[in-house]
PDB file of C-alpha atoms in Angstrom:
ATOM      1  CA  MET A 491       0.343   0.315   0.030  1.00  0.00           C
ATOM      2  CA  THR A 492       1.311   3.227  -1.431  1.00  0.00           C
ATOM      3  CA  THR A 493       0.418   6.694   1.012  1.00  0.00           C
ATOM      4  CA  HIS A 494       0.549  10.308  -1.109  1.00  0.00           C
ATOM      5  CA  THR A 495       2.063  12.913   1.527  1.00  0.00           C
ATOM      6  CA  GLN A 496      -0.651  15.947   1.394  1.00  0.00           C
ATOM      7  CA  GLU A 497       1.825  17.613  -1.262  1.00  0.00           C
ATOM      8  CA  GLN A 498       1.330  14.550  -3.524  1.00  0.00           C
ATOM      9  CA  SER A 499      -2.007  14.286  -3.054  1.00  0.00           C
ATOM     10  CA  THR A 500      -2.652  17.930  -3.854  1.00  0.00           C
ATOM     11  CA  THR A 501      -3.973  18.232  -7.559  1.00  0.00           C
ATOM     12  CA  PHE A 502      -3.452  20.567 -10.129  1.00  0.00           C
ATOM     13  CA  PHE A 503      -5.653  22.036  -9.637  1.00  0.00           C
ATOM     14  CA  GLU A 504      -5.022  22.733  -6.851  1.00  0.00           C
ATOM     15  CA  LYS A 505      -1.916  24.512  -6.704  1.00  0.00           C
ATOM     16  CA  LEU A 506      -3.953  26.953  -9.936  1.00  0.00           C
ATOM     17  CA  GLN A 507      -5.949  28.476  -6.780  1.00  0.00           C
ATOM     18  CA  ASN A 508      -3.703  28.549  -4.706  1.00  0.00           C
ATOM     19  CA  THR A 509      -1.266  29.684  -5.852  1.00  0.00           C
ATOM     20  CA  VAL A 510      -0.541  33.786  -5.328  1.00  0.00           C
ATOM     21  CA  GLY A 511       0.556  36.172  -8.276  1.00  0.00           C
ATOM     22  CA  LEU A 512       0.015  34.052 -10.949  1.00  0.00           C
ATOM     23  CA  ASP A 513      -3.907  35.829 -11.725  1.00  0.00           C
ATOM     24  CA  LEU A 514      -3.013  39.457 -12.427  1.00  0.00           C
ATOM     25  CA  ARG A 515      -6.104  40.620 -13.294  1.00  0.00           C
ATOM     26  CA  ASP A 516      -7.808  43.214 -11.872  1.00  0.00           C
ATOM     27  CA  MET A 517     -10.687  42.340  -8.771  1.00  0.00           C
ATOM     28  CA  ARG A 518     -13.772  44.466 -10.875  1.00  0.00           C
ATOM     29  CA  GLY A 519     -15.727  42.102 -12.975  1.00  0.00           C
ATOM     30  CA  LYS A 520     -13.635  38.737 -12.878  1.00  0.00           C
ATOM     31  CA  ARG A 521     -16.291  36.034 -14.064  1.00  0.00           C
ATOM     32  CA  HIS A 522     -13.982  32.921 -14.239  1.00  0.00           C
ATOM     33  CA  SER A 523     -11.860  31.415 -12.439  1.00  0.00           C
ATOM     34  CA  ILE A 524      -8.532  31.482 -14.098  1.00  0.00           C
ATOM     35  CA  ALA A 525      -7.842  28.442 -12.421  1.00  0.00           C
ATOM     36  CA  VAL A 526     -10.483  26.740 -14.601  1.00  0.00           C
ATOM     37  CA  ILE A 527      -9.746  28.417 -17.313  1.00  0.00           C
ATOM     38  CA  LEU A 528      -5.667  27.108 -17.340  1.00  0.00           C
ATOM     39  CA  VAL A 529      -7.263  23.378 -16.350  1.00  0.00           C
ATOM     40  CA  GLU A 530      -8.828  23.277 -19.564  1.00  0.00           C
ATOM     41  CA  PHE A 531      -6.193  25.435 -21.755  1.00  0.00           C
ATOM     42  CA  THR A 532      -3.583  22.753 -20.721  1.00  0.00           C
ATOM     43  CA  CYS A 533      -6.070  19.662 -21.578  1.00  0.00           C
ATOM     44  CA  ALA A 534      -6.319  20.890 -24.389  1.00  0.00           C
ATOM     45  CA  LEU A 535      -2.369  21.407 -25.723  1.00  0.00           C
ATOM     46  CA  LEU A 536      -2.556  18.161 -23.681  1.00  0.00           C
ATOM     47  CA  CYS A 537      -4.889  16.719 -26.646  1.00  0.00           C
ATOM     48  CA  ASN A 538      -2.470  17.659 -29.212  1.00  0.00           C
ATOM     49  CA  ARG A 539      -4.478  20.885 -30.482  1.00  0.00           C
ATOM     50  CA  ASP A 540      -3.206  22.950 -33.521  1.00  0.00           C
ATOM     51  CA  GLY A 541      -2.034  25.585 -31.363  1.00  0.00           C
ATOM     52  CA  PHE A 542      -4.499  27.523 -32.995  1.00  0.00           C
ATOM     53  CA  LEU A 543      -6.787  29.892 -30.309  1.00  0.00           C
ATOM     54  CA  SER A 544      -9.757  29.251 -32.243  1.00  0.00           C
ATOM     55  CA  SER A 545      -9.244  25.237 -31.644  1.00  0.00           C
ATOM     56  CA  ILE A 546      -7.873  25.162 -28.254  1.00  0.00           C
ATOM     57  CA  HIS A 547     -10.864  27.818 -27.323  1.00  0.00           C
ATOM     58  CA  ARG A 548     -12.958  24.962 -29.522  1.00  0.00           C
ATOM     59  CA  HIS A 549     -11.981  22.066 -27.140  1.00  0.00           C
ATOM     60  CA  MET A 550     -12.597  24.243 -23.832  1.00  0.00           C
ATOM     61  CA  VAL A 551     -15.869  24.301 -24.744  1.00  0.00           C
ATOM     62  CA  ASN A 552     -16.868  21.079 -25.927  1.00  0.00           C
ATOM     63  CA  HIS A 553     -15.177  19.748 -22.740  1.00  0.00           C
ATOM     64  CA  HIS A 554     -16.386  21.799 -20.460  1.00  0.00           C
ATOM     65  CA  ASN A 555     -19.072  20.846 -19.211  1.00  0.00           C
ATOM     66  CA  ARG A 556     -17.271  17.555 -17.621  1.00  0.00           C
ATOM     67  CA  VAL A 557     -14.153  19.842 -16.217  1.00  0.00           C
ATOM     68  CA  ILE A 558     -16.362  21.314 -14.142  1.00  0.00           C
ATOM     69  CA  GLU A 559     -18.175  18.164 -13.659  1.00  0.00           C
ATOM     70  CA  GLU A 560     -14.779  15.853 -12.496  1.00  0.00           C
ATOM     71  CA  LEU A 561     -13.641  19.614 -10.462  1.00  0.00           C
ATOM     72  CA  GLY A 562     -16.737  18.972  -8.373  1.00  0.00           C
ATOM     73  CA  LEU A 563     -17.499  22.738  -8.795  1.00  0.00           C
ATOM     74  CA  SER A 564     -20.904  24.270  -9.984  1.00  0.00           C
ATOM     75  CA  GLN A 565     -21.794  24.488 -13.114  1.00  0.00           C
ATOM     76  CA  SER A 566     -20.377  27.775 -14.708  1.00  0.00           C
ATOM     77  CA  ARG A 567     -20.394  28.963 -18.246  1.00  0.00           C
ATOM     78  CA  ALA A 568     -16.804  28.597 -20.156  1.00  0.00           C
ATOM     79  CA  VAL A 569     -14.958  31.602 -20.877  1.00  0.00           C
ATOM     80  CA  SER A 570     -16.016  33.520 -24.256  1.00  0.00           C
ATOM     81  CA  ARG A 571     -13.869  32.872 -27.362  1.00  0.00           C
ATOM     82  CA  SER A 572     -13.378  36.696 -26.616  1.00  0.00           C
ATOM     83  CA  GLN A 573     -12.221  36.714 -23.154  1.00  0.00           C
ATOM     84  CA  LEU A 574      -9.935  33.812 -23.742  1.00  0.00           C
ATOM     85  CA  PRO A 575      -6.756  35.771 -25.040  1.00  0.00           C
ATOM     86  CA  ILE A 576      -8.405  38.829 -22.556  1.00  0.00           C
ATOM     87  CA  ALA A 577      -7.701  36.318 -19.717  1.00  0.00           C
ATOM     88  CA  LEU A 578      -4.360  34.485 -21.003  1.00  0.00           C
ATOM     89  CA  GLY A 579      -2.990  38.119 -20.921  1.00  0.00           C
ATOM     90  CA  LYS A 580      -3.485  38.541 -17.216  1.00  0.00           C
ATOM     91  CA  VAL A 581      -1.272  35.015 -16.609  1.00  0.00           C
ATOM     92  CA  SER A 582       1.586  35.422 -14.814  1.00  0.00           C
ATOM     93  CA  LEU A 583       3.810  33.565 -17.029  1.00  0.00           C
ATOM     94  CA  SER A 584       7.018  32.639 -14.816  1.00  0.00           C
ATOM     95  CA  VAL A 585       4.141  31.711 -12.290  1.00  0.00           C
ATOM     96  CA  PHE A 586       2.517  29.770 -14.240  1.00  0.00           C
ATOM     97  CA  GLU A 587       5.283  27.873 -15.696  1.00  0.00           C
ATOM     98  CA  GLN A 588       7.079  27.844 -12.831  1.00  0.00           C
ATOM     99  CA  LEU A 589       3.985  25.538 -11.936  1.00  0.00           C
ATOM    100  CA  VAL A 590       4.079  23.346 -13.893  1.00  0.00           C
ATOM    101  CA  PHE A 591       7.473  22.582 -14.392  1.00  0.00           C
ATOM    102  CA  GLU A 592       7.231  21.411 -10.359  1.00  0.00           C
ATOM    103  CA  PHE A 593       4.014  19.639 -10.889  1.00  0.00           C
ATOM    104  CA  TYR A 594       5.189  17.591 -13.811  1.00  0.00           C
ATOM    105  CA  GLY A 595       8.275  17.633 -13.090  1.00  0.00           C
ATOM    106  CA  VAL A 596       9.972  18.792 -16.112  1.00  0.00           C
ATOM    107  CA  GLU A 597      13.251  19.867 -16.303  1.00  0.00           C
ATOM    108  CA  LEU A 598      14.820  21.808 -19.322  1.00  0.00           C
ATOM    109  CA  SER A 599      18.912  21.732 -20.054  1.00  0.00           C
ATOM    110  CA  GLU A 600      19.811  25.081 -20.462  1.00  0.00           C
ATOM    111  CA  THR A 601      20.070  25.121 -24.531  1.00  0.00           C
ATOM    112  CA  GLU A 602      16.714  23.958 -24.480  1.00  0.00           C
ATOM    113  CA  LYS A 603      16.067  27.413 -21.951  1.00  0.00           C
ATOM    114  CA  GLN A 604      17.396  29.799 -24.319  1.00  0.00           C
ATOM    115  CA  TRP A 605      14.157  28.441 -27.502  1.00  0.00           C
ATOM    116  CA  PHE A 606      11.559  27.871 -25.014  1.00  0.00           C
ATOM    117  CA  ALA A 607       8.014  29.784 -26.386  1.00  0.00           C
ATOM    118  CA  LEU A 608       5.187  29.078 -24.001  1.00  0.00           C
ATOM    119  CA  ASP A 609       2.667  30.920 -26.447  1.00  0.00           C
ATOM    120  CA  GLY A 610       4.198  28.410 -29.175  1.00  0.00           C
ATOM    121  CA  LYS A 611       5.460  31.329 -31.739  1.00  0.00           C
ATOM    122  CA  GLU A 612       8.173  31.250 -33.232  1.00  0.00           C
ATOM    123  CA  LEU A 613      11.889  33.603 -33.040  1.00  0.00           C
ATOM    124  CA  ARG A 614      11.863  35.975 -34.938  1.00  0.00           C
ATOM    125  CA  GLY A 615      15.154  34.667 -37.331  1.00  0.00           C
ATOM    126  CA  SER A 616      14.828  31.446 -35.665  1.00  0.00           C
ATOM    127  CA  ILE A 617      12.960  29.952 -39.131  1.00  0.00           C
ATOM    128  CA  GLU A 618      15.063  29.814 -42.650  1.00  0.00           C
ATOM    129  CA  GLN A 619      13.517  31.717 -45.413  1.00  0.00           C
ATOM    130  CA  GLY A 620      11.311  28.430 -47.160  1.00  0.00           C
ATOM    131  CA  ASP A 621      11.252  26.271 -44.167  1.00  0.00           C
ATOM    132  CA  LYS A 622       7.701  26.331 -42.348  1.00  0.00           C
ATOM    133  CA  ARG A 623       6.656  26.810 -38.846  1.00  0.00           C
ATOM    134  CA  GLY A 624       6.886  24.764 -36.220  1.00  0.00           C
ATOM    135  CA  GLU A 625       9.559  22.241 -38.242  1.00  0.00           C
TER     136      GLU A 625
END
């Protein structure tokens, strides 16, 4: 029988909810939990969505009720397509990145860190002329 410590039994969603400095939105007008948005966003990326925000949002909407049910939350509406980039823009990327790396045990080498981009965009000049994006 395996015993789990408090740290091991904490879910990614709980970590997102309890991380100070992750949500940089103003307190006024908050309608969506940033933790729910990030869980749905992360799930969409893990399901190999193509990286385009519309595809990611479509996945989030299609699976919203199931995610809410699994998290034991009361029903709410999924974030709208127009609000998604605004909400994601108010996330502290350094805090989110650290949380993902620590929770999932991801370790990047110094070389990998030089080319890491959380938003999925390539750096200017990193694609040779005539090459395709994402190769």
